[in-house]
Short mmCIF file of C-alpha atoms in Angstrom, two decimals:
data_model
loop_
_atom_site.label_atom_id
_atom_site.label_comp_id
_atom_site.label_asym_id
_atom_site.label_seq_id
_atom_site.Cartn_x
_atom_site.Cartn_y
_atom_site.Cartn_z
CA UNK A 1 -12.80 11.89 -81.51
CA UNK A 2 -15.02 8.98 -80.91
CA UNK A 3 -12.96 5.92 -81.65
CA UNK A 4 -16.11 3.70 -81.73
CA UNK A 5 -17.30 5.47 -84.85
CA UNK A 6 -14.57 4.01 -86.98
CA UNK A 7 -13.34 0.89 -85.18
CA UNK A 8 -15.02 -2.48 -84.73
CA UNK A 9 -15.87 -3.71 -81.29
CA UNK A 10 -12.87 -5.41 -79.78
CA UNK A 11 -10.43 -4.13 -82.41
CA UNK A 12 -6.85 -4.59 -80.97
CA UNK A 13 -4.78 -1.43 -80.42
CA UNK A 14 -1.28 -0.96 -78.99
CA UNK A 15 -0.46 1.49 -76.27
CA UNK A 16 2.81 3.30 -77.24
CA UNK A 17 4.65 5.36 -74.57
CA UNK A 18 7.26 7.69 -75.95
CA UNK A 19 9.39 9.40 -73.31
CA UNK A 20 10.93 12.52 -74.98
CA UNK A 21 13.24 15.02 -73.34
CA UNK A 22 10.47 17.65 -73.12
CA UNK A 23 7.97 15.13 -71.81
CA UNK A 24 6.14 11.88 -72.56
CA UNK A 25 3.68 11.25 -75.36
CA UNK A 26 1.19 8.34 -75.20
CA UNK A 27 -0.77 7.05 -78.09
CA UNK A 28 -3.25 4.39 -79.10
CA UNK A 29 -2.01 2.90 -82.38
CA UNK A 30 -3.64 0.41 -84.68
CA UNK A 31 -1.98 -2.58 -86.30
CA UNK A 32 -1.78 -0.60 -89.59
CA UNK A 33 0.08 2.23 -87.80
CA UNK A 34 -2.75 4.69 -87.58
CA UNK A 35 -2.53 7.03 -84.59
CA UNK A 36 -6.04 6.70 -83.22
CA UNK A 37 -5.55 9.24 -80.37
CA UNK A 38 -2.77 10.60 -78.23
CA UNK A 39 -1.91 12.63 -75.17
CA UNK A 40 1.22 14.48 -74.09
CA UNK A 41 2.74 15.82 -70.90
CA UNK A 42 5.67 18.00 -69.90
CA UNK A 43 8.65 17.20 -67.69
CA UNK A 44 11.46 19.34 -66.30
CA UNK A 45 15.10 19.34 -67.41
CA UNK A 46 17.71 20.41 -64.88
CA UNK A 47 20.94 21.83 -66.42
CA UNK A 48 23.68 21.85 -63.83
CA UNK A 49 27.23 23.33 -63.51
CA UNK A 50 29.94 21.19 -65.06
CA UNK A 51 27.84 19.88 -67.92
CA UNK A 52 25.12 18.10 -65.92
CA UNK A 53 21.67 17.49 -67.40
CA UNK A 54 19.24 15.57 -65.27
CA UNK A 55 15.54 14.61 -65.08
CA UNK A 56 13.43 13.02 -62.37
CA UNK A 57 12.43 9.39 -63.00
CA UNK A 58 9.58 9.88 -60.51
CA UNK A 59 8.26 12.80 -62.47
CA UNK A 60 8.51 10.74 -65.71
CA UNK A 61 6.32 8.11 -64.26
CA UNK A 62 3.83 10.53 -62.65
CA UNK A 63 3.29 12.46 -65.88
CA UNK A 64 3.04 9.27 -67.91
CA UNK A 65 0.38 7.96 -65.54
CA UNK A 66 -1.56 11.22 -65.78
CA UNK A 67 -1.46 11.44 -69.53
CA UNK A 68 -2.33 7.73 -69.99
CA UNK A 69 -5.28 8.07 -67.62
CA UNK A 70 -6.69 10.91 -69.75
CA UNK A 71 -6.28 8.90 -72.91
CA UNK A 72 -7.84 5.77 -71.39
CA UNK A 73 -10.77 7.73 -70.04
CA UNK A 74 -11.67 8.93 -73.49
CA UNK A 75 -11.84 5.46 -75.01
CA UNK A 76 -12.48 2.93 -72.31
CA UNK A 77 -14.90 4.79 -70.06
CA UNK A 78 -18.43 6.05 -70.58
CA UNK A 79 -20.38 7.97 -67.98
CA UNK A 80 -17.71 7.03 -65.46
CA UNK A 81 -18.13 3.22 -66.18
CA UNK A 82 -15.96 0.90 -68.19
CA UNK A 83 -17.21 0.20 -71.70
CA UNK A 84 -18.05 -3.49 -72.11
CA UNK A 85 -17.80 -5.69 -75.18
CA UNK A 86 -20.76 -5.28 -77.46
CA UNK A 87 -21.04 -1.63 -76.44
CA UNK A 88 -18.23 -0.22 -78.58
CA UNK A 89 -15.36 -1.59 -76.49
CA UNK A 90 -11.79 -1.84 -77.79
CA UNK A 91 -8.91 -3.99 -76.55
CA UNK A 92 -5.28 -3.15 -76.03
CA UNK A 93 -3.12 -5.99 -77.34
CA UNK A 94 0.20 -4.90 -75.86
CA UNK A 95 2.15 -2.04 -74.39
CA UNK A 96 5.53 -0.91 -75.84
CA UNK A 97 7.77 1.93 -74.68
CA UNK A 98 10.28 4.03 -76.64
CA UNK A 99 12.04 7.26 -75.80
CA UNK A 100 15.17 9.20 -75.29
CA UNK A 101 18.38 7.20 -75.59
CA UNK A 102 21.75 7.40 -73.80
CA UNK A 103 20.32 8.15 -70.36
CA UNK A 104 21.10 6.45 -67.01
CA UNK A 105 18.90 5.61 -64.05
CA UNK A 106 20.63 3.87 -61.15
CA UNK A 107 18.14 1.88 -59.13
CA UNK A 108 18.56 0.07 -55.76
CA UNK A 109 17.43 -3.48 -54.96
CA UNK A 110 13.93 -2.31 -54.29
CA UNK A 111 13.79 -0.67 -57.74
CA UNK A 112 13.91 2.89 -56.41
CA UNK A 113 15.97 5.57 -58.29
CA UNK A 114 18.97 6.55 -56.20
CA UNK A 115 19.17 9.98 -57.93
CA UNK A 116 17.87 11.90 -60.87
CA UNK A 117 18.47 10.33 -64.30
CA UNK A 118 21.47 11.49 -66.24
CA UNK A 119 20.14 12.36 -69.72
CA UNK A 120 21.79 12.10 -73.10
CA UNK A 121 22.81 15.80 -72.66
CA UNK A 122 24.89 15.11 -69.53
CA UNK A 123 28.61 15.51 -70.28
CA UNK A 124 30.12 15.15 -66.75
CA UNK A 125 31.67 11.75 -67.72
CA UNK A 126 34.08 13.20 -70.27
CA UNK A 127 37.16 12.92 -68.09
CA UNK A 128 36.20 9.48 -66.77
CA UNK A 129 35.78 8.00 -70.22
CA UNK A 130 38.95 9.56 -71.46
CA UNK A 131 40.87 7.48 -68.94
CA UNK A 132 39.69 4.18 -70.49
CA UNK A 133 39.98 5.21 -74.19
CA UNK A 134 43.39 7.06 -74.14
CA UNK A 135 46.80 5.61 -74.75
CA UNK A 136 50.02 6.00 -76.80
CA UNK A 137 50.15 6.39 -79.70
CA UNK A 138 46.88 8.16 -80.01
CA UNK A 139 44.48 9.35 -82.74
CA UNK A 140 42.09 12.22 -81.75
CA UNK A 141 42.49 11.33 -78.10
CA UNK A 142 42.07 7.56 -78.53
CA UNK A 143 44.85 5.01 -77.95
CA UNK A 144 45.33 3.29 -81.32
CA UNK A 145 45.19 -0.29 -80.09
CA UNK A 146 42.26 0.45 -77.78
CA UNK A 147 40.48 2.23 -80.65
CA UNK A 148 40.97 -0.56 -83.14
CA UNK A 149 39.79 -3.26 -80.74
CA UNK A 150 36.69 -1.34 -79.70
CA UNK A 151 35.71 -0.65 -83.28
CA UNK A 152 36.31 -4.30 -84.20
CA UNK A 153 33.99 -5.56 -81.41
CA UNK A 154 31.25 -2.93 -81.19
CA UNK A 155 31.39 -1.01 -84.46
CA UNK A 156 32.17 2.21 -82.65
CA UNK A 157 33.91 3.62 -79.61
CA UNK A 158 32.86 5.65 -76.51
CA UNK A 159 32.61 9.27 -77.47
CA UNK A 160 34.96 11.80 -75.81
CA UNK A 161 31.95 14.05 -75.02
CA UNK A 162 31.07 11.96 -71.94
CA UNK A 163 27.44 11.79 -72.98
CA UNK A 164 27.26 8.04 -73.56
CA UNK A 165 25.74 5.65 -71.03
CA UNK A 166 29.10 4.16 -70.27
CA UNK A 167 30.49 7.61 -69.49
CA UNK A 168 27.59 8.28 -67.07
CA UNK A 169 28.33 5.01 -65.13
CA UNK A 170 32.07 5.77 -65.04
CA UNK A 171 31.41 9.29 -63.72
CA UNK A 172 29.13 7.94 -61.01
CA UNK A 173 31.76 5.40 -60.00
CA UNK A 174 34.43 8.13 -59.75
CA UNK A 175 32.40 11.05 -58.40
CA UNK A 176 29.77 9.23 -56.24
CA UNK A 177 31.35 5.89 -55.29
CA UNK A 178 28.83 5.26 -52.42
CA UNK A 179 25.92 5.66 -54.86
CA UNK A 180 27.70 3.39 -57.38
CA UNK A 181 28.04 0.67 -54.73
CA UNK A 182 24.39 1.03 -53.74
CA UNK A 183 23.25 0.63 -57.32
CA UNK A 184 21.65 -2.69 -58.14
CA UNK A 185 21.16 -1.96 -61.82
CA UNK A 186 21.81 0.85 -64.30
CA UNK A 187 18.84 1.31 -66.56
CA UNK A 188 18.19 3.39 -69.72
CA UNK A 189 15.06 5.63 -69.55
CA UNK A 190 12.97 3.23 -71.74
CA UNK A 191 14.12 0.26 -69.62
CA UNK A 192 13.23 2.11 -66.42
CA UNK A 193 9.67 2.54 -67.74
CA UNK A 194 9.57 -1.21 -68.57
CA UNK A 195 10.69 -1.93 -65.01
CA UNK A 196 7.90 0.20 -63.59
CA UNK A 197 5.43 -1.66 -65.84
CA UNK A 198 6.68 -5.21 -65.25
CA UNK A 199 9.18 -5.33 -62.39
CA UNK A 200 11.71 -6.80 -64.84
CA UNK A 201 15.14 -5.10 -65.17
CA UNK A 202 16.39 -5.72 -68.69
CA UNK A 203 17.68 -3.91 -71.75
CA UNK A 204 17.67 -4.59 -75.50
CA UNK A 205 20.49 -5.30 -77.88
CA UNK A 206 20.04 -2.00 -79.69
CA UNK A 207 19.60 0.02 -76.45
CA UNK A 208 22.76 -1.42 -74.85
CA UNK A 209 24.91 -0.23 -77.81
CA UNK A 210 25.93 3.04 -75.99
CA UNK A 211 27.26 1.06 -73.15
CA UNK A 212 29.93 0.15 -75.64
CA UNK A 213 30.32 -3.20 -73.84
CA UNK A 214 28.60 -5.53 -76.27
CA UNK A 215 30.11 -7.62 -79.06
CA UNK A 216 28.11 -6.54 -82.14
CA UNK A 217 30.03 -8.33 -84.86
CA UNK A 218 27.16 -10.70 -85.55
CA UNK A 219 23.82 -8.92 -85.38
CA UNK A 220 22.12 -12.24 -84.64
CA UNK A 221 24.41 -12.96 -81.64
CA UNK A 222 24.86 -9.80 -79.59
CA UNK A 223 26.25 -10.34 -76.11
CA UNK A 224 28.23 -8.61 -73.36
CA UNK A 225 31.98 -8.67 -74.00
CA UNK A 226 33.94 -9.65 -70.90
CA UNK A 227 37.10 -8.17 -72.34
CA UNK A 228 35.56 -4.73 -72.61
CA UNK A 229 33.83 -4.94 -69.21
CA UNK A 230 37.14 -5.70 -67.63
CA UNK A 231 38.86 -2.92 -69.50
CA UNK A 232 36.46 -0.23 -68.17
CA UNK A 233 36.13 -1.63 -64.69
CA UNK A 234 32.29 -1.78 -64.46
CA UNK A 235 30.60 -4.51 -62.43
CA UNK A 236 28.82 -6.89 -64.82
CA UNK A 237 26.25 -7.56 -62.05
CA UNK A 238 25.07 -4.01 -62.25
CA UNK A 239 24.25 -4.29 -66.01
CA UNK A 240 20.79 -5.44 -67.09
CA UNK A 241 20.34 -8.68 -69.04
CA UNK A 242 20.05 -8.41 -72.84
CA UNK A 243 16.88 -9.27 -74.81
CA UNK A 244 15.56 -8.56 -78.27
CA UNK A 245 13.39 -5.47 -78.95
CA UNK A 246 10.49 -7.80 -79.71
CA UNK A 247 10.94 -9.83 -76.56
CA UNK A 248 7.93 -10.16 -74.27
CA UNK A 249 9.18 -8.93 -70.90
CA UNK A 250 6.05 -9.81 -68.93
CA UNK A 251 2.63 -8.25 -68.18
CA UNK A 252 1.68 -4.97 -66.65
CA UNK A 253 1.71 -5.22 -62.86
CA UNK A 254 -1.72 -4.64 -61.19
CA UNK A 255 -0.39 -1.58 -59.38
CA UNK A 256 0.98 -0.05 -62.62
CA UNK A 257 -2.34 -0.85 -64.49
CA UNK A 258 -4.27 0.98 -61.76
CA UNK A 259 -1.95 4.01 -61.81
CA UNK A 260 -2.19 4.24 -65.62
CA UNK A 261 -5.89 3.72 -65.75
CA UNK A 262 -5.64 0.73 -68.05
CA UNK A 263 -8.71 -1.37 -68.74
CA UNK A 264 -8.62 -4.52 -66.60
CA UNK A 265 -10.14 -7.04 -69.00
CA UNK A 266 -6.91 -9.13 -69.19
CA UNK A 267 -3.20 -9.05 -68.36
CA UNK A 268 -1.46 -6.79 -70.84
CA UNK A 269 1.86 -8.04 -72.42
CA UNK A 270 4.77 -5.55 -72.27
CA UNK A 271 7.24 -5.76 -75.26
CA UNK A 272 10.84 -4.68 -74.58
CA UNK A 273 10.84 -1.99 -77.35
CA UNK A 274 13.59 0.27 -78.69
CA UNK A 275 14.96 3.80 -78.13
CA UNK A 276 13.61 6.72 -80.17
CA UNK A 277 16.09 6.66 -83.01
CA UNK A 278 15.62 2.98 -83.71
CA UNK A 279 11.81 3.21 -83.32
CA UNK A 280 11.70 6.16 -85.71
CA UNK A 281 13.71 4.11 -88.28
CA UNK A 282 10.84 1.69 -88.33
CA UNK A 283 7.97 4.18 -87.84
CA UNK A 284 9.13 6.37 -90.68
CA UNK A 285 8.28 3.55 -93.04
CA UNK A 286 11.80 3.82 -94.46
CA UNK A 287 12.90 0.29 -93.53
CA UNK A 288 14.90 -0.60 -96.70
CA UNK A 289 18.68 -0.36 -96.56
CA UNK A 290 19.99 3.14 -97.31
CA UNK A 291 16.45 4.65 -97.33
CA UNK A 292 16.99 7.77 -95.13
CA UNK A 293 14.93 9.96 -92.83
CA UNK A 294 15.66 13.20 -91.00
CA UNK A 295 14.35 13.66 -87.43
CA UNK A 296 13.79 17.11 -86.05
CA UNK A 297 13.11 16.91 -82.33
CA UNK A 298 14.95 18.48 -79.43
CA UNK A 299 18.01 17.13 -81.22
CA UNK A 300 18.16 15.80 -84.77
CA UNK A 301 19.62 12.94 -86.75
CA UNK A 302 19.78 11.66 -90.30
CA UNK A 303 19.66 7.88 -90.34
CA UNK A 304 18.82 4.76 -92.31
CA UNK A 305 19.13 0.98 -92.00
CA UNK A 306 22.34 -0.62 -93.27
CA UNK A 307 23.26 -4.27 -93.94
CA UNK A 308 26.82 -4.17 -92.69
CA UNK A 309 28.89 -2.79 -89.81
CA UNK A 310 30.74 0.37 -90.81
CA UNK A 311 32.50 3.12 -88.82
CA UNK A 312 33.47 6.69 -89.65
CA UNK A 313 35.66 7.84 -86.73
CA UNK A 314 36.47 11.20 -88.17
CA UNK A 315 32.79 12.22 -88.40
CA UNK A 316 31.64 10.37 -85.26
CA UNK A 317 29.28 7.98 -86.97
CA UNK A 318 28.81 4.22 -86.75
CA UNK A 319 26.42 1.50 -87.64
CA UNK A 320 24.89 -0.06 -84.52
CA UNK A 321 22.35 -2.84 -83.88
CA UNK A 322 18.85 -1.91 -85.08
CA UNK A 323 15.49 -2.85 -83.69
CA UNK A 324 14.97 -4.97 -86.83
CA UNK A 325 16.54 -8.38 -86.03
CA UNK A 326 19.81 -9.00 -87.88
CA UNK A 327 20.16 -5.38 -89.13
CA UNK A 328 22.21 -2.27 -88.36
CA UNK A 329 21.29 1.38 -88.51
CA UNK A 330 23.40 4.47 -88.95
CA UNK A 331 23.86 6.27 -85.65
CA UNK A 332 24.64 10.00 -85.63
CA UNK A 333 23.24 13.07 -83.87
CA UNK A 334 23.21 16.84 -83.95
CA UNK A 335 22.77 18.06 -80.48
CA UNK A 336 20.26 20.96 -80.79
CA UNK A 337 17.58 21.45 -83.42
CA UNK A 338 14.16 21.99 -81.94
CA UNK A 339 15.98 22.98 -78.80
CA UNK A 340 16.99 26.17 -80.66
CA UNK A 341 13.32 27.12 -81.04
CA UNK A 342 12.84 26.43 -77.41
CA UNK A 343 15.71 28.83 -76.68
CA UNK A 344 13.99 31.41 -78.89
CA UNK A 345 10.77 30.87 -76.96
CA UNK A 346 12.46 31.31 -73.54
CA UNK A 347 14.62 34.22 -74.59
CA UNK A 348 12.44 36.42 -76.82
CA UNK A 349 8.84 35.13 -76.45
CA UNK A 350 8.54 33.87 -72.90
CA UNK A 351 5.17 35.46 -72.42
CA UNK A 352 3.57 33.39 -75.29
CA UNK A 353 2.11 29.82 -75.15
CA UNK A 354 3.87 27.42 -77.48
CA UNK A 355 0.65 26.70 -79.43
CA UNK A 356 0.48 30.37 -80.43
CA UNK A 357 4.21 30.94 -80.84
CA UNK A 358 5.18 28.41 -83.43
CA UNK A 359 2.64 29.46 -86.12
CA UNK A 360 3.84 33.08 -85.49
CA UNK A 361 7.49 32.04 -85.94
CA UNK A 362 6.59 30.40 -89.26
CA UNK A 363 4.96 33.60 -90.41
CA UNK A 364 7.97 35.70 -89.40
CA UNK A 365 10.25 33.38 -91.35
CA UNK A 366 8.16 33.68 -94.45
CA UNK A 367 8.05 37.46 -94.12
CA UNK A 368 11.86 37.85 -94.25
CA UNK A 369 13.41 37.19 -97.64
CA UNK A 370 16.89 35.74 -97.70
CA UNK A 371 18.20 38.72 -99.69
CA UNK A 372 17.06 41.08 -96.90
CA UNK A 373 18.97 39.34 -94.08
CA UNK A 374 22.57 38.28 -93.71
CA UNK A 375 22.17 37.22 -90.03
CA UNK A 376 23.73 33.82 -89.36
CA UNK A 377 23.03 31.45 -86.53
CA UNK A 378 25.26 28.56 -85.46
CA UNK A 379 23.06 26.06 -83.60
CA UNK A 380 25.60 24.53 -81.22
CA UNK A 381 23.88 25.48 -77.94
CA UNK A 382 25.08 22.32 -76.17
CA UNK A 383 28.21 21.33 -78.12
CA UNK A 384 27.99 19.05 -81.16
CA UNK A 385 28.33 15.38 -81.90
CA UNK A 386 28.20 14.86 -85.65
CA UNK A 387 30.06 15.44 -87.94
CA UNK A 388 32.39 17.01 -85.38
CA UNK A 389 32.40 15.89 -81.82
CA UNK A 390 33.06 18.84 -79.51
CA UNK A 391 31.14 19.26 -76.24
CA UNK A 392 32.70 22.72 -75.79
CA UNK A 393 31.52 24.11 -79.17
CA UNK A 394 28.99 26.92 -78.74
CA UNK A 395 26.49 28.61 -80.95
CA UNK A 396 26.00 32.25 -81.77
CA UNK A 397 24.23 34.92 -83.76
CA UNK A 398 26.53 36.59 -86.27
CA UNK A 399 26.43 39.68 -88.46
CA UNK A 400 23.98 41.54 -86.29
CA UNK A 401 23.45 45.21 -86.74
CA UNK A 402 21.41 48.04 -85.14
CA UNK A 403 18.74 47.42 -87.81
CA UNK A 404 18.48 43.62 -87.27
CA UNK A 405 14.89 42.69 -86.52
CA UNK A 406 13.48 39.92 -84.40
CA UNK A 407 12.03 38.30 -87.53
CA UNK A 408 15.52 38.19 -89.09
CA UNK A 409 16.89 36.43 -86.01
CA UNK A 410 14.08 33.87 -86.10
CA UNK A 411 14.77 33.12 -89.82
CA UNK A 412 18.44 32.77 -88.99
CA UNK A 413 17.68 30.13 -86.39
CA UNK A 414 15.59 28.13 -88.87
CA UNK A 415 18.36 28.44 -91.48
CA UNK A 416 21.10 27.61 -89.06
CA UNK A 417 19.56 24.27 -88.10
CA UNK A 418 18.96 23.53 -91.86
CA UNK A 419 22.55 24.35 -92.72
CA UNK A 420 23.76 22.21 -89.91
CA UNK A 421 21.62 19.36 -91.34
CA UNK A 422 23.28 19.87 -94.70
CA UNK A 423 26.64 19.50 -93.12
CA UNK A 424 25.41 16.19 -91.66
CA UNK A 425 23.85 15.11 -94.97
CA UNK A 426 27.14 15.50 -96.80
CA UNK A 427 28.85 13.25 -94.19
CA UNK A 428 26.08 10.66 -94.37
CA UNK A 429 26.33 10.52 -98.14
CA UNK A 430 30.02 9.62 -97.75
CA UNK A 431 29.21 7.02 -95.19
CA UNK A 432 26.52 5.26 -97.28
CA UNK A 433 28.43 5.94 -100.56
CA UNK A 434 25.40 7.18 -102.49
CA UNK A 435 23.57 10.58 -102.89
CA UNK A 436 20.44 11.36 -100.86
CA UNK A 437 17.69 12.74 -103.15
CA UNK A 438 14.65 12.10 -100.90
CA UNK A 439 14.16 12.33 -97.19
CA UNK A 440 11.24 11.65 -94.88
CA UNK A 441 11.13 14.43 -92.37
CA UNK A 442 9.53 13.90 -88.99
CA UNK A 443 9.52 15.03 -85.35
CA UNK A 444 8.16 18.18 -83.82
CA UNK A 445 10.03 20.35 -86.34
CA UNK A 446 8.40 18.51 -89.26
CA UNK A 447 5.03 20.02 -88.24
CA UNK A 448 6.26 23.25 -89.79
CA UNK A 449 5.72 23.30 -93.55
CA UNK A 450 7.83 26.41 -93.70
CA UNK A 451 10.81 24.68 -92.11
CA UNK A 452 10.36 21.64 -94.27
CA UNK A 453 10.41 23.76 -97.40
CA UNK A 454 13.52 25.64 -96.17
CA UNK A 455 15.16 22.21 -95.50
CA UNK A 456 14.32 21.04 -98.93
CA UNK A 457 15.88 24.16 -100.48
CA UNK A 458 19.00 23.97 -98.31
CA UNK A 459 19.50 20.14 -98.57
CA UNK A 460 18.71 20.02 -102.28
CA UNK A 461 16.38 17.07 -102.03
CA UNK A 462 12.70 16.23 -101.88
CA UNK A 463 11.18 16.20 -98.39
CA UNK A 464 8.29 13.93 -97.41
CA UNK A 465 6.69 15.82 -94.47
CA UNK A 466 5.41 13.69 -91.64
CA UNK A 467 3.55 16.34 -89.64
CA UNK A 468 2.79 14.76 -86.36
CA UNK A 469 5.66 14.10 -83.97
CA UNK A 470 3.97 10.98 -82.53
CA UNK A 471 3.80 9.23 -85.85
CA UNK A 472 7.20 7.75 -86.27
CA UNK A 473 8.07 6.78 -82.68
CA UNK A 474 4.62 5.48 -81.82
CA UNK A 475 4.24 3.65 -85.10
CA UNK A 476 7.64 2.03 -84.63
CA UNK A 477 6.80 0.97 -81.08
CA UNK A 478 3.42 -0.46 -82.17
CA UNK A 479 4.99 -2.50 -84.94
CA UNK A 480 7.70 -3.81 -82.60
CA UNK A 481 4.93 -4.79 -80.20
CA UNK A 482 2.97 -6.51 -82.94
CA UNK A 483 5.94 -8.67 -83.84
CA UNK A 484 6.54 -9.34 -80.13
CA UNK A 485 3.08 -10.79 -79.56
CA UNK A 486 3.27 -12.65 -82.81
#
């Protein structure tokens, strides 16, 4: 599209960079939250023996640079030359990153990654974290006194799955002690991108929550807790400083601006930003307390903002610091949602392009009536987190017969994710102490009207379909950036 047809000369936009597990998405977003244009790229995920799940930080940056250059060329170049003011030029007011949460990038003093990033799917730290949360007497593997103190300070407790940021660091310290010693700073994926943009190593209050080392009792005064840091045995010097999501970290470095193809009219502020869940909470437009949304991406969650700290240990949910100052949000996750469709793609339809596949899957689901198929799919392809935390739980197809068709299997996958979401919805309703009658649904899965209708039927509530997966994360990042530049 030609952005100059609908935007005034010099209209400020925000560049939002969203680093998903499947790859980055970059977007130009207006102050009103309109997605003017976007680009996406793909990155590799390496699944390793023993529960490892890694990605390359270098590849993240290379793909982000390539996608951003394509986006910039469409709107800031004409005939190979920069568009000048008075000739339909636009301005970027700020850059803000969001993306996958609970990942770990160890960098050295020169800012170079010492290894691949451990992603939110990496469970190798389970044994290491168990050593710091156990004790006698115990409840579900947690020492009672340890458990109560951690919940009192943070609102939650490190999960036994080993997939939290703290577990990653503890595993590196135990399994790769030389690398741990060489590490200057452990950064989350979003914070690593900010470091590449500005040269500043920092994290935000909401991002740091899964370190489980911050005192979150007062949402307006969040800080590292020396007691917890001493308990786990992590070096405080290797943890990034804490700032607000709306904090202005600095400006884009000249080298980064050149690699990204950014217009060079002025230094671009970089706002600290938030991870994907917190950004989506804002970008969904559901910012009032207890106003929920369902996200269907590689994983899924059902969240809302909340005014007070609350913990449900039995169902592995807690309120954690939100991107909105002085607020909490409900943190939970179901491990595989859209990933189940990716599994279908790789297993049954590997010869098809994704753009052709997903409309065909929708058609197959519509073609199979529920009365004609009793196939069941349990979507636990990488364990589960909420409402039961079990990294060893595995999915399956059940009630297959010699007459089972491929279309029936596809419908079972759609239904299995929806039924898992219903399981989560029941738990969330108990947590927030009120029924959920309406949900905003977003993420890649929300592009399917068929899946959204199936979700509405299974969940028993109205679904507001947000079709484009960039909307929520990019809108949230843009609004955080707007507050940051004031």
